[in-house]
C-alpha cells in the first residue's frame, strides 16, 4: 500500500465571480522511503499541492489516502492530529519563534501531541533529551540556548529541520528549503535531507531549482495545474 495516494485532486479558489482552478485532476502515488521533488514555475500549482499533501488545506474534489486512511473524511481536529504526528515541515522562511530558544523551538511540536504519542517520543530519555540529541546530530548542540536572531540562515534551517523531526514524522515536506540560503548552506541542508531519506524518512521537496531537485530520486513537474512530466 502506498504511503500517499492522490486521485483526481482538484483545487479551486473563488473571489467574487471569479473562479480559478489551480490543480486540475492530480493523480499521484508516493511510496514510503521515497525522495520526491515536485517542480514547476511560479503559478504551476506546486505550493497548493504541497498544502494539500501536508493536510494544511483540503482539495475541492478528489481523494487523498495517507497510509491507507481517507484523510478527506477527517474533521479538523482529527486532521490536525494526523498532521502533527505524521508530517514534519521545513519552510523557506524558517518560521522559528523569535522569543524562544533553539531548544524550545524544537520542543514546540510536542505541545500538540497526544499523551500516547508523547510517551512514545520520550522513551527512556525524555523529550528534552530527545530534542538535544536531534540538535547535536544536526551540528547545533552548542547553540541550544541561542535565539533565532543570533543564528545564520543555514543554522536557522538546521533548527527548522530538527523541529520537523521532533515528533518522529513518517514524511518531511520541504518547501524551497534552500531559497534563503547561500550556496554552501543550501548544499549542507540538502545533504541533511538526503541523509534523513537514507535513514528511512520519506522526503517531499517543493522547488523550482533544478540543482536542488538533483538530490531527489524522482522528479515530478507541474505545469498549469497538471503533472506534465514524471521521472
PDB file of C-alpha atoms in Angstrom:
ATOM      1  CA  UNK A   1       0.000   0.000   0.000  1.00  0.00           C
ATOM      2  CA  UNK A   2       1.356   3.412  -0.974  1.00  0.00           C
ATOM      3  CA  UNK A   3       2.124   5.914   1.768  1.00  0.00           C
ATOM      4  CA  UNK A   4       0.425   8.687  -0.240  1.00  0.00           C
ATOM      5  CA  UNK A   5      -2.155   8.265  -2.967  1.00  0.00           C
ATOM      6  CA  UNK A   6      -3.936  11.146  -4.678  1.00  0.00           C
ATOM      7  CA  UNK A   7      -6.741  10.539  -7.143  1.00  0.00           C
ATOM      8  CA  UNK A   8      -8.304  13.277  -9.274  1.00  0.00           C
ATOM      9  CA  UNK A   9      -7.306  16.133  -6.963  1.00  0.00           C
ATOM     10  CA  UNK A  10      -8.859  19.445  -7.997  1.00  0.00           C
ATOM     11  CA  UNK A  11      -8.378  22.720  -6.126  1.00  0.00           C
ATOM     12  CA  UNK A  12     -10.393  25.812  -6.929  1.00  0.00           C
ATOM     13  CA  UNK A  13     -10.277  29.294  -5.434  1.00  0.00           C
ATOM     14  CA  UNK A  14     -13.093  31.796  -5.817  1.00  0.00           C
ATOM     15  CA  UNK A  15     -13.040  35.552  -5.414  1.00  0.00           C
ATOM     16  CA  UNK A  16     -16.314  37.222  -6.173  1.00  0.00           C
ATOM     17  CA  UNK A  17     -17.495  35.901  -9.507  1.00  0.00           C
ATOM     18  CA  UNK A  18     -14.010  34.751 -10.496  1.00  0.00           C
ATOM     19  CA  UNK A  19     -13.267  31.031 -10.142  1.00  0.00           C
ATOM     20  CA  UNK A  20      -9.667  29.907 -10.563  1.00  0.00           C
ATOM     21  CA  UNK A  21      -8.756  26.236 -10.873  1.00  0.00           C
ATOM     22  CA  UNK A  22      -5.192  25.759  -9.610  1.00  0.00           C
ATOM     23  CA  UNK A  23      -4.997  21.954  -9.602  1.00  0.00           C
ATOM     24  CA  UNK A  24      -6.740  20.154 -12.450  1.00  0.00           C
ATOM     25  CA  UNK A  25      -7.013  16.474 -11.625  1.00  0.00           C
ATOM     26  CA  UNK A  26      -3.769  15.342  -9.959  1.00  0.00           C
ATOM     27  CA  UNK A  27      -3.111  11.601  -9.723  1.00  0.00           C
ATOM     28  CA  UNK A  28      -0.010  10.831  -7.685  1.00  0.00           C
ATOM     29  CA  UNK A  29       1.404   7.906  -5.715  1.00  0.00           C
ATOM     30  CA  UNK A  30       4.354   8.206  -3.317  1.00  0.00           C
ATOM     31  CA  UNK A  31       5.799   5.137  -1.638  1.00  0.00           C
ATOM     32  CA  UNK A  32       7.317   5.069   1.845  1.00  0.00           C
ATOM     33  CA  UNK A  33      11.016   5.937   1.781  1.00  0.00           C
ATOM     34  CA  UNK A  34      10.941   7.904  -1.478  1.00  0.00           C
ATOM     35  CA  UNK A  35      12.676  11.245  -2.051  1.00  0.00           C
ATOM     36  CA  UNK A  36      10.422  13.135  -4.456  1.00  0.00           C
ATOM     37  CA  UNK A  37      10.896  16.626  -5.897  1.00  0.00           C
ATOM     38  CA  UNK A  38       7.814  18.484  -7.093  1.00  0.00           C
ATOM     39  CA  UNK A  39       8.928  21.146  -9.549  1.00  0.00           C
ATOM     40  CA  UNK A  40       7.350  23.811 -11.671  1.00  0.00           C
ATOM     41  CA  UNK A  41       7.366  27.526 -12.394  1.00  0.00           C
ATOM     42  CA  UNK A  42       5.541  30.103 -10.301  1.00  0.00           C
ATOM     43  CA  UNK A  43       1.803  29.590 -10.683  1.00  0.00           C
ATOM     44  CA  UNK A  44       2.088  25.923 -11.668  1.00  0.00           C
ATOM     45  CA  UNK A  45       0.261  24.751  -8.522  1.00  0.00           C
ATOM     46  CA  UNK A  46       3.180  23.185  -6.657  1.00  0.00           C
ATOM     47  CA  UNK A  47       2.665  25.167  -3.436  1.00  0.00           C
ATOM     48  CA  UNK A  48      -1.072  24.422  -3.488  1.00  0.00           C
ATOM     49  CA  UNK A  49      -0.279  20.737  -3.932  1.00  0.00           C
ATOM     50  CA  UNK A  50       2.142  20.888  -1.008  1.00  0.00           C
ATOM     51  CA  UNK A  51      -0.534  22.401   1.237  1.00  0.00           C
ATOM     52  CA  UNK A  52      -2.919  19.597   0.325  1.00  0.00           C
ATOM     53  CA  UNK A  53      -0.249  16.912   0.822  1.00  0.00           C
ATOM     54  CA  UNK A  54       0.597  18.488   4.186  1.00  0.00           C
ATOM     55  CA  UNK A  55      -3.056  18.495   5.332  1.00  0.00           C
ATOM     56  CA  UNK A  56      -2.912  22.286   5.562  1.00  0.00           C
ATOM     57  CA  UNK A  57      -5.696  22.651   3.007  1.00  0.00           C
ATOM     58  CA  UNK A  58      -8.427  20.457   1.567  1.00  0.00           C
ATOM     59  CA  UNK A  59      -8.991  19.736  -2.119  1.00  0.00           C
ATOM     60  CA  UNK A  60     -12.171  20.938  -3.799  1.00  0.00           C
ATOM     61  CA  UNK A  61     -12.680  17.417  -5.120  1.00  0.00           C
ATOM     62  CA  UNK A  62     -10.733  14.175  -5.426  1.00  0.00           C
ATOM     63  CA  UNK A  63      -9.458  11.601  -2.926  1.00  0.00           C
ATOM     64  CA  UNK A  64      -6.387  11.585  -0.708  1.00  0.00           C
ATOM     65  CA  UNK A  65      -5.290   8.452   1.135  1.00  0.00           C
ATOM     66  CA  UNK A  66      -2.473   8.842   3.669  1.00  0.00           C
ATOM     67  CA  UNK A  67      -1.078   5.491   4.783  1.00  0.00           C
ATOM     68  CA  UNK A  68      -4.368   3.905   3.760  1.00  0.00           C
ATOM     69  CA  UNK A  69      -6.609   6.415   5.547  1.00  0.00           C
ATOM     70  CA  UNK A  70      -9.018   8.620   3.607  1.00  0.00           C
ATOM     71  CA  UNK A  71      -7.992  11.936   5.176  1.00  0.00           C
ATOM     72  CA  UNK A  72     -10.701  13.856   3.305  1.00  0.00           C
ATOM     73  CA  UNK A  73     -13.163  12.221   5.688  1.00  0.00           C
ATOM     74  CA  UNK A  74     -11.447  13.576   8.829  1.00  0.00           C
ATOM     75  CA  UNK A  75     -12.779  16.562  10.755  1.00  0.00           C
ATOM     76  CA  UNK A  76     -10.470  19.491  11.523  1.00  0.00           C
ATOM     77  CA  UNK A  77      -9.333  18.185  14.925  1.00  0.00           C
ATOM     78  CA  UNK A  78      -8.515  14.727  13.578  1.00  0.00           C
ATOM     79  CA  UNK A  79      -6.753  16.300  10.606  1.00  0.00           C
ATOM     80  CA  UNK A  80      -4.594  18.468  12.894  1.00  0.00           C
ATOM     81  CA  UNK A  81      -3.650  15.454  14.984  1.00  0.00           C
ATOM     82  CA  UNK A  82      -2.758  13.419  11.886  1.00  0.00           C
ATOM     83  CA  UNK A  83      -0.660  16.294  10.566  1.00  0.00           C
ATOM     84  CA  UNK A  84       1.165  16.765  13.854  1.00  0.00           C
ATOM     85  CA  UNK A  85       2.142  13.118  14.240  1.00  0.00           C
ATOM     86  CA  UNK A  86       2.748  12.101  10.615  1.00  0.00           C
ATOM     87  CA  UNK A  87       4.217  15.169   8.895  1.00  0.00           C
ATOM     88  CA  UNK A  88       7.180  17.427   9.520  1.00  0.00           C
ATOM     89  CA  UNK A  89       7.555  20.756   7.714  1.00  0.00           C
ATOM     90  CA  UNK A  90      10.610  22.731   6.585  1.00  0.00           C
ATOM     91  CA  UNK A  91       9.849  26.112   5.020  1.00  0.00           C
ATOM     92  CA  UNK A  92      11.911  28.639   3.105  1.00  0.00           C
ATOM     93  CA  UNK A  93      11.233  31.298   5.756  1.00  0.00           C
ATOM     94  CA  UNK A  94      12.092  29.005   8.704  1.00  0.00           C
ATOM     95  CA  UNK A  95       9.116  30.159  10.863  1.00  0.00           C
ATOM     96  CA  UNK A  96      11.048  29.934  14.102  1.00  0.00           C
ATOM     97  CA  UNK A  97       9.511  31.680  17.130  1.00  0.00           C
ATOM     98  CA  UNK A  98      11.836  34.663  17.715  1.00  0.00           C
ATOM     99  CA  UNK A  99      11.482  34.865  21.514  1.00  0.00           C
ATOM    100  CA  UNK A 100      12.094  31.135  22.084  1.00  0.00           C
ATOM    101  CA  UNK A 101      15.480  29.455  22.330  1.00  0.00           C
ATOM    102  CA  UNK A 102      16.672  26.941  19.765  1.00  0.00           C
ATOM    103  CA  UNK A 103      15.804  24.121  22.178  1.00  0.00           C
ATOM    104  CA  UNK A 104      12.308  25.439  22.891  1.00  0.00           C
ATOM    105  CA  UNK A 105      11.619  25.939  19.175  1.00  0.00           C
ATOM    106  CA  UNK A 106      12.434  22.280  18.580  1.00  0.00           C
ATOM    107  CA  UNK A 107      10.243  21.177  21.505  1.00  0.00           C
ATOM    108  CA  UNK A 108       7.268  23.199  20.251  1.00  0.00           C
ATOM    109  CA  UNK A 109       5.583  20.437  18.162  1.00  0.00           C
ATOM    110  CA  UNK A 110       5.276  18.237  21.253  1.00  0.00           C
ATOM    111  CA  UNK A 111       2.799  20.768  22.680  1.00  0.00           C
ATOM    112  CA  UNK A 112       0.158  19.450  20.305  1.00  0.00           C
ATOM    113  CA  UNK A 113       0.905  15.722  20.505  1.00  0.00           C
ATOM    114  CA  UNK A 114      -1.329  13.235  22.302  1.00  0.00           C
ATOM    115  CA  UNK A 115      -0.174  11.744  25.629  1.00  0.00           C
ATOM    116  CA  UNK A 116       0.266   8.373  23.910  1.00  0.00           C
ATOM    117  CA  UNK A 117       2.500   9.846  21.209  1.00  0.00           C
ATOM    118  CA  UNK A 118       4.443  11.908  23.772  1.00  0.00           C
ATOM    119  CA  UNK A 119       5.186   8.765  25.775  1.00  0.00           C
ATOM    120  CA  UNK A 120       6.465   7.076  22.632  1.00  0.00           C
ATOM    121  CA  UNK A 121       8.660  10.063  21.781  1.00  0.00           C
ATOM    122  CA  UNK A 122      10.047  10.472  25.283  1.00  0.00           C
ATOM    123  CA  UNK A 123      11.027   6.813  25.672  1.00  0.00           C
ATOM    124  CA  UNK A 124      13.693   6.388  28.320  1.00  0.00           C
ATOM    125  CA  UNK A 125      15.483   9.674  27.574  1.00  0.00           C
ATOM    126  CA  UNK A 126      12.694  12.265  27.927  1.00  0.00           C
ATOM    127  CA  UNK A 127      11.523  14.897  25.446  1.00  0.00           C
ATOM    128  CA  UNK A 128      14.198  17.489  26.179  1.00  0.00           C
ATOM    129  CA  UNK A 129      16.973  14.927  25.865  1.00  0.00           C
ATOM    130  CA  UNK A 130      15.465  13.820  22.552  1.00  0.00           C
ATOM    131  CA  UNK A 131      15.462  17.414  21.278  1.00  0.00           C
ATOM    132  CA  UNK A 132      19.073  17.897  22.370  1.00  0.00           C
ATOM    133  CA  UNK A 133      20.112  14.677  20.647  1.00  0.00           C
ATOM    134  CA  UNK A 134      18.482  15.736  17.371  1.00  0.00           C
ATOM    135  CA  UNK A 135      20.095  19.181  17.524  1.00  0.00           C
ATOM    136  CA  UNK A 136      23.505  17.676  18.266  1.00  0.00           C
ATOM    137  CA  UNK A 137      23.115  15.373  15.286  1.00  0.00           C
ATOM    138  CA  UNK A 138      22.494  18.428  13.102  1.00  0.00           C
ATOM    139  CA  UNK A 139      25.505  20.289  14.459  1.00  0.00           C
ATOM    140  CA  UNK A 140      23.538  22.676  16.677  1.00  0.00           C
ATOM    141  CA  UNK A 141      24.406  21.214  20.069  1.00  0.00           C
ATOM    142  CA  UNK A 142      26.410  24.259  21.129  1.00  0.00           C
ATOM    143  CA  UNK A 143      23.594  26.702  20.363  1.00  0.00           C
ATOM    144  CA  UNK A 144      20.721  25.248  22.380  1.00  0.00           C
ATOM    145  CA  UNK A 145      20.023  28.484  24.253  1.00  0.00           C
ATOM    146  CA  UNK A 146      20.579  30.845  21.313  1.00  0.00           C
ATOM    147  CA  UNK A 147      17.641  32.829  19.910  1.00  0.00           C
ATOM    148  CA  UNK A 148      16.877  32.707  16.156  1.00  0.00           C
ATOM    149  CA  UNK A 149      18.236  36.234  15.573  1.00  0.00           C
ATOM    150  CA  UNK A 150      21.623  35.012  16.814  1.00  0.00           C
ATOM    151  CA  UNK A 151      21.838  32.365  14.086  1.00  0.00           C
ATOM    152  CA  UNK A 152      22.849  32.370  10.425  1.00  0.00           C
ATOM    153  CA  UNK A 153      20.353  31.340   7.748  1.00  0.00           C
ATOM    154  CA  UNK A 154      21.867  27.881   7.474  1.00  0.00           C
ATOM    155  CA  UNK A 155      21.729  27.421  11.246  1.00  0.00           C
ATOM    156  CA  UNK A 156      18.075  28.529  11.332  1.00  0.00           C
ATOM    157  CA  UNK A 157      17.225  25.931   8.713  1.00  0.00           C
ATOM    158  CA  UNK A 158      19.009  23.236  10.726  1.00  0.00           C
ATOM    159  CA  UNK A 159      16.840  24.181  13.699  1.00  0.00           C
ATOM    160  CA  UNK A 160      13.755  24.032  11.460  1.00  0.00           C
ATOM    161  CA  UNK A 161      14.766  20.544  10.319  1.00  0.00           C
ATOM    162  CA  UNK A 162      15.314  19.486  13.939  1.00  0.00           C
ATOM    163  CA  UNK A 163      11.850  20.801  14.807  1.00  0.00           C
ATOM    164  CA  UNK A 164      10.365  18.846  11.885  1.00  0.00           C
ATOM    165  CA  UNK A 165      11.917  15.652  13.281  1.00  0.00           C
ATOM    166  CA  UNK A 166      10.846  16.125  16.888  1.00  0.00           C
ATOM    167  CA  UNK A 167       7.567  14.212  16.591  1.00  0.00           C
ATOM    168  CA  UNK A 168       9.192  11.441  14.513  1.00  0.00           C
ATOM    169  CA  UNK A 169       7.104  12.005  11.359  1.00  0.00           C
ATOM    170  CA  UNK A 170       6.995   9.499   8.527  1.00  0.00           C
ATOM    171  CA  UNK A 171       7.091  12.332   5.967  1.00  0.00           C
ATOM    172  CA  UNK A 172       9.068  15.567   5.754  1.00  0.00           C
ATOM    173  CA  UNK A 173       7.692  18.250   3.442  1.00  0.00           C
ATOM    174  CA  UNK A 174      10.369  20.769   2.479  1.00  0.00           C
ATOM    175  CA  UNK A 175       9.119  23.879   0.668  1.00  0.00           C
ATOM    176  CA  UNK A 176      12.027  25.677  -1.081  1.00  0.00           C
ATOM    177  CA  UNK A 177      14.287  24.842   1.908  1.00  0.00           C
ATOM    178  CA  UNK A 178      17.371  26.466   0.327  1.00  0.00           C
ATOM    179  CA  UNK A 179      15.598  29.556  -1.013  1.00  0.00           C
ATOM    180  CA  UNK A 180      17.113  31.973   1.531  1.00  0.00           C
ATOM    181  CA  UNK A 181      20.497  30.297   1.866  1.00  0.00           C
ATOM    182  CA  UNK A 182      23.871  30.797   0.247  1.00  0.00           C
ATOM    183  CA  UNK A 183      25.204  28.002  -1.927  1.00  0.00           C
ATOM    184  CA  UNK A 184      27.287  26.307   0.785  1.00  0.00           C
ATOM    185  CA  UNK A 185      24.489  26.399   3.378  1.00  0.00           C
ATOM    186  CA  UNK A 186      21.962  25.180   0.816  1.00  0.00           C
ATOM    187  CA  UNK A 187      24.186  22.245  -0.087  1.00  0.00           C
ATOM    188  CA  UNK A 188      24.562  21.339   3.594  1.00  0.00           C
ATOM    189  CA  UNK A 189      20.785  21.421   4.130  1.00  0.00           C
ATOM    190  CA  UNK A 190      20.152  19.205   1.109  1.00  0.00           C
ATOM    191  CA  UNK A 191      22.779  16.735   2.300  1.00  0.00           C
ATOM    192  CA  UNK A 192      20.973  16.573   5.653  1.00  0.00           C
ATOM    193  CA  UNK A 193      17.669  15.837   3.902  1.00  0.00           C
ATOM    194  CA  UNK A 194      19.393  13.170   1.774  1.00  0.00           C
ATOM    195  CA  UNK A 195      20.809  11.578   4.908  1.00  0.00           C
ATOM    196  CA  UNK A 196      17.376  11.536   6.549  1.00  0.00           C
ATOM    197  CA  UNK A 197      15.973   9.850   3.445  1.00  0.00           C
ATOM    198  CA  UNK A 198      18.685   7.203   3.652  1.00  0.00           C
ATOM    199  CA  UNK A 199      17.580   6.596   7.244  1.00  0.00           C
ATOM    200  CA  UNK A 200      14.055   5.869   6.009  1.00  0.00           C
ATOM    201  CA  UNK A 201      12.226   9.195   6.042  1.00  0.00           C
ATOM    202  CA  UNK A 202      10.001   9.999   3.074  1.00  0.00           C
ATOM    203  CA  UNK A 203      11.029  13.413   1.731  1.00  0.00           C
ATOM    204  CA  UNK A 204       8.805  15.571  -0.475  1.00  0.00           C
ATOM    205  CA  UNK A 205      10.699  18.568  -1.806  1.00  0.00           C
ATOM    206  CA  UNK A 206       8.950  21.553  -3.402  1.00  0.00           C
ATOM    207  CA  UNK A 207      11.347  23.550  -5.552  1.00  0.00           C
ATOM    208  CA  UNK A 208      11.772  25.478  -8.773  1.00  0.00           C
ATOM    209  CA  UNK A 209      15.547  24.946  -8.708  1.00  0.00           C
ATOM    210  CA  UNK A 210      16.998  22.082 -10.775  1.00  0.00           C
ATOM    211  CA  UNK A 211      20.189  21.907  -8.674  1.00  0.00           C
ATOM    212  CA  UNK A 212      18.148  21.409  -5.513  1.00  0.00           C
ATOM    213  CA  UNK A 213      15.891  18.847  -7.206  1.00  0.00           C
ATOM    214  CA  UNK A 214      19.001  16.899  -8.230  1.00  0.00           C
ATOM    215  CA  UNK A 215      19.119  15.400  -4.720  1.00  0.00           C
ATOM    216  CA  UNK A 216      15.727  13.738  -5.207  1.00  0.00           C
ATOM    217  CA  UNK A 217      15.439  10.271  -6.695  1.00  0.00           C
ATOM    218  CA  UNK A 218      12.227  11.113  -8.530  1.00  0.00           C
ATOM    219  CA  UNK A 219      11.052  14.370 -10.090  1.00  0.00           C
ATOM    220  CA  UNK A 220       7.504  15.457 -10.848  1.00  0.00           C
ATOM    221  CA  UNK A 221       6.997  18.563 -12.983  1.00  0.00           C
ATOM    222  CA  UNK A 222       3.785  20.557 -12.709  1.00  0.00           C
ATOM    223  CA  UNK A 223       2.583  22.920 -15.381  1.00  0.00           C
ATOM    224  CA  UNK A 224      -0.700  24.813 -15.302  1.00  0.00           C
ATOM    225  CA  UNK A 225      -2.111  22.621 -12.535  1.00  0.00           C
ATOM    226  CA  UNK A 226      -1.320  19.287 -14.177  1.00  0.00           C
ATOM    227  CA  UNK A 227       1.529  16.791 -13.999  1.00  0.00           C
ATOM    228  CA  UNK A 228       3.392  17.387 -17.234  1.00  0.00           C
ATOM    229  CA  UNK A 229       6.280  15.027 -16.698  1.00  0.00           C
ATOM    230  CA  UNK A 230       7.447  12.442 -14.207  1.00  0.00           C
ATOM    231  CA  UNK A 231      10.697  10.564 -13.919  1.00  0.00           C
TER     232      UNK A 231
END
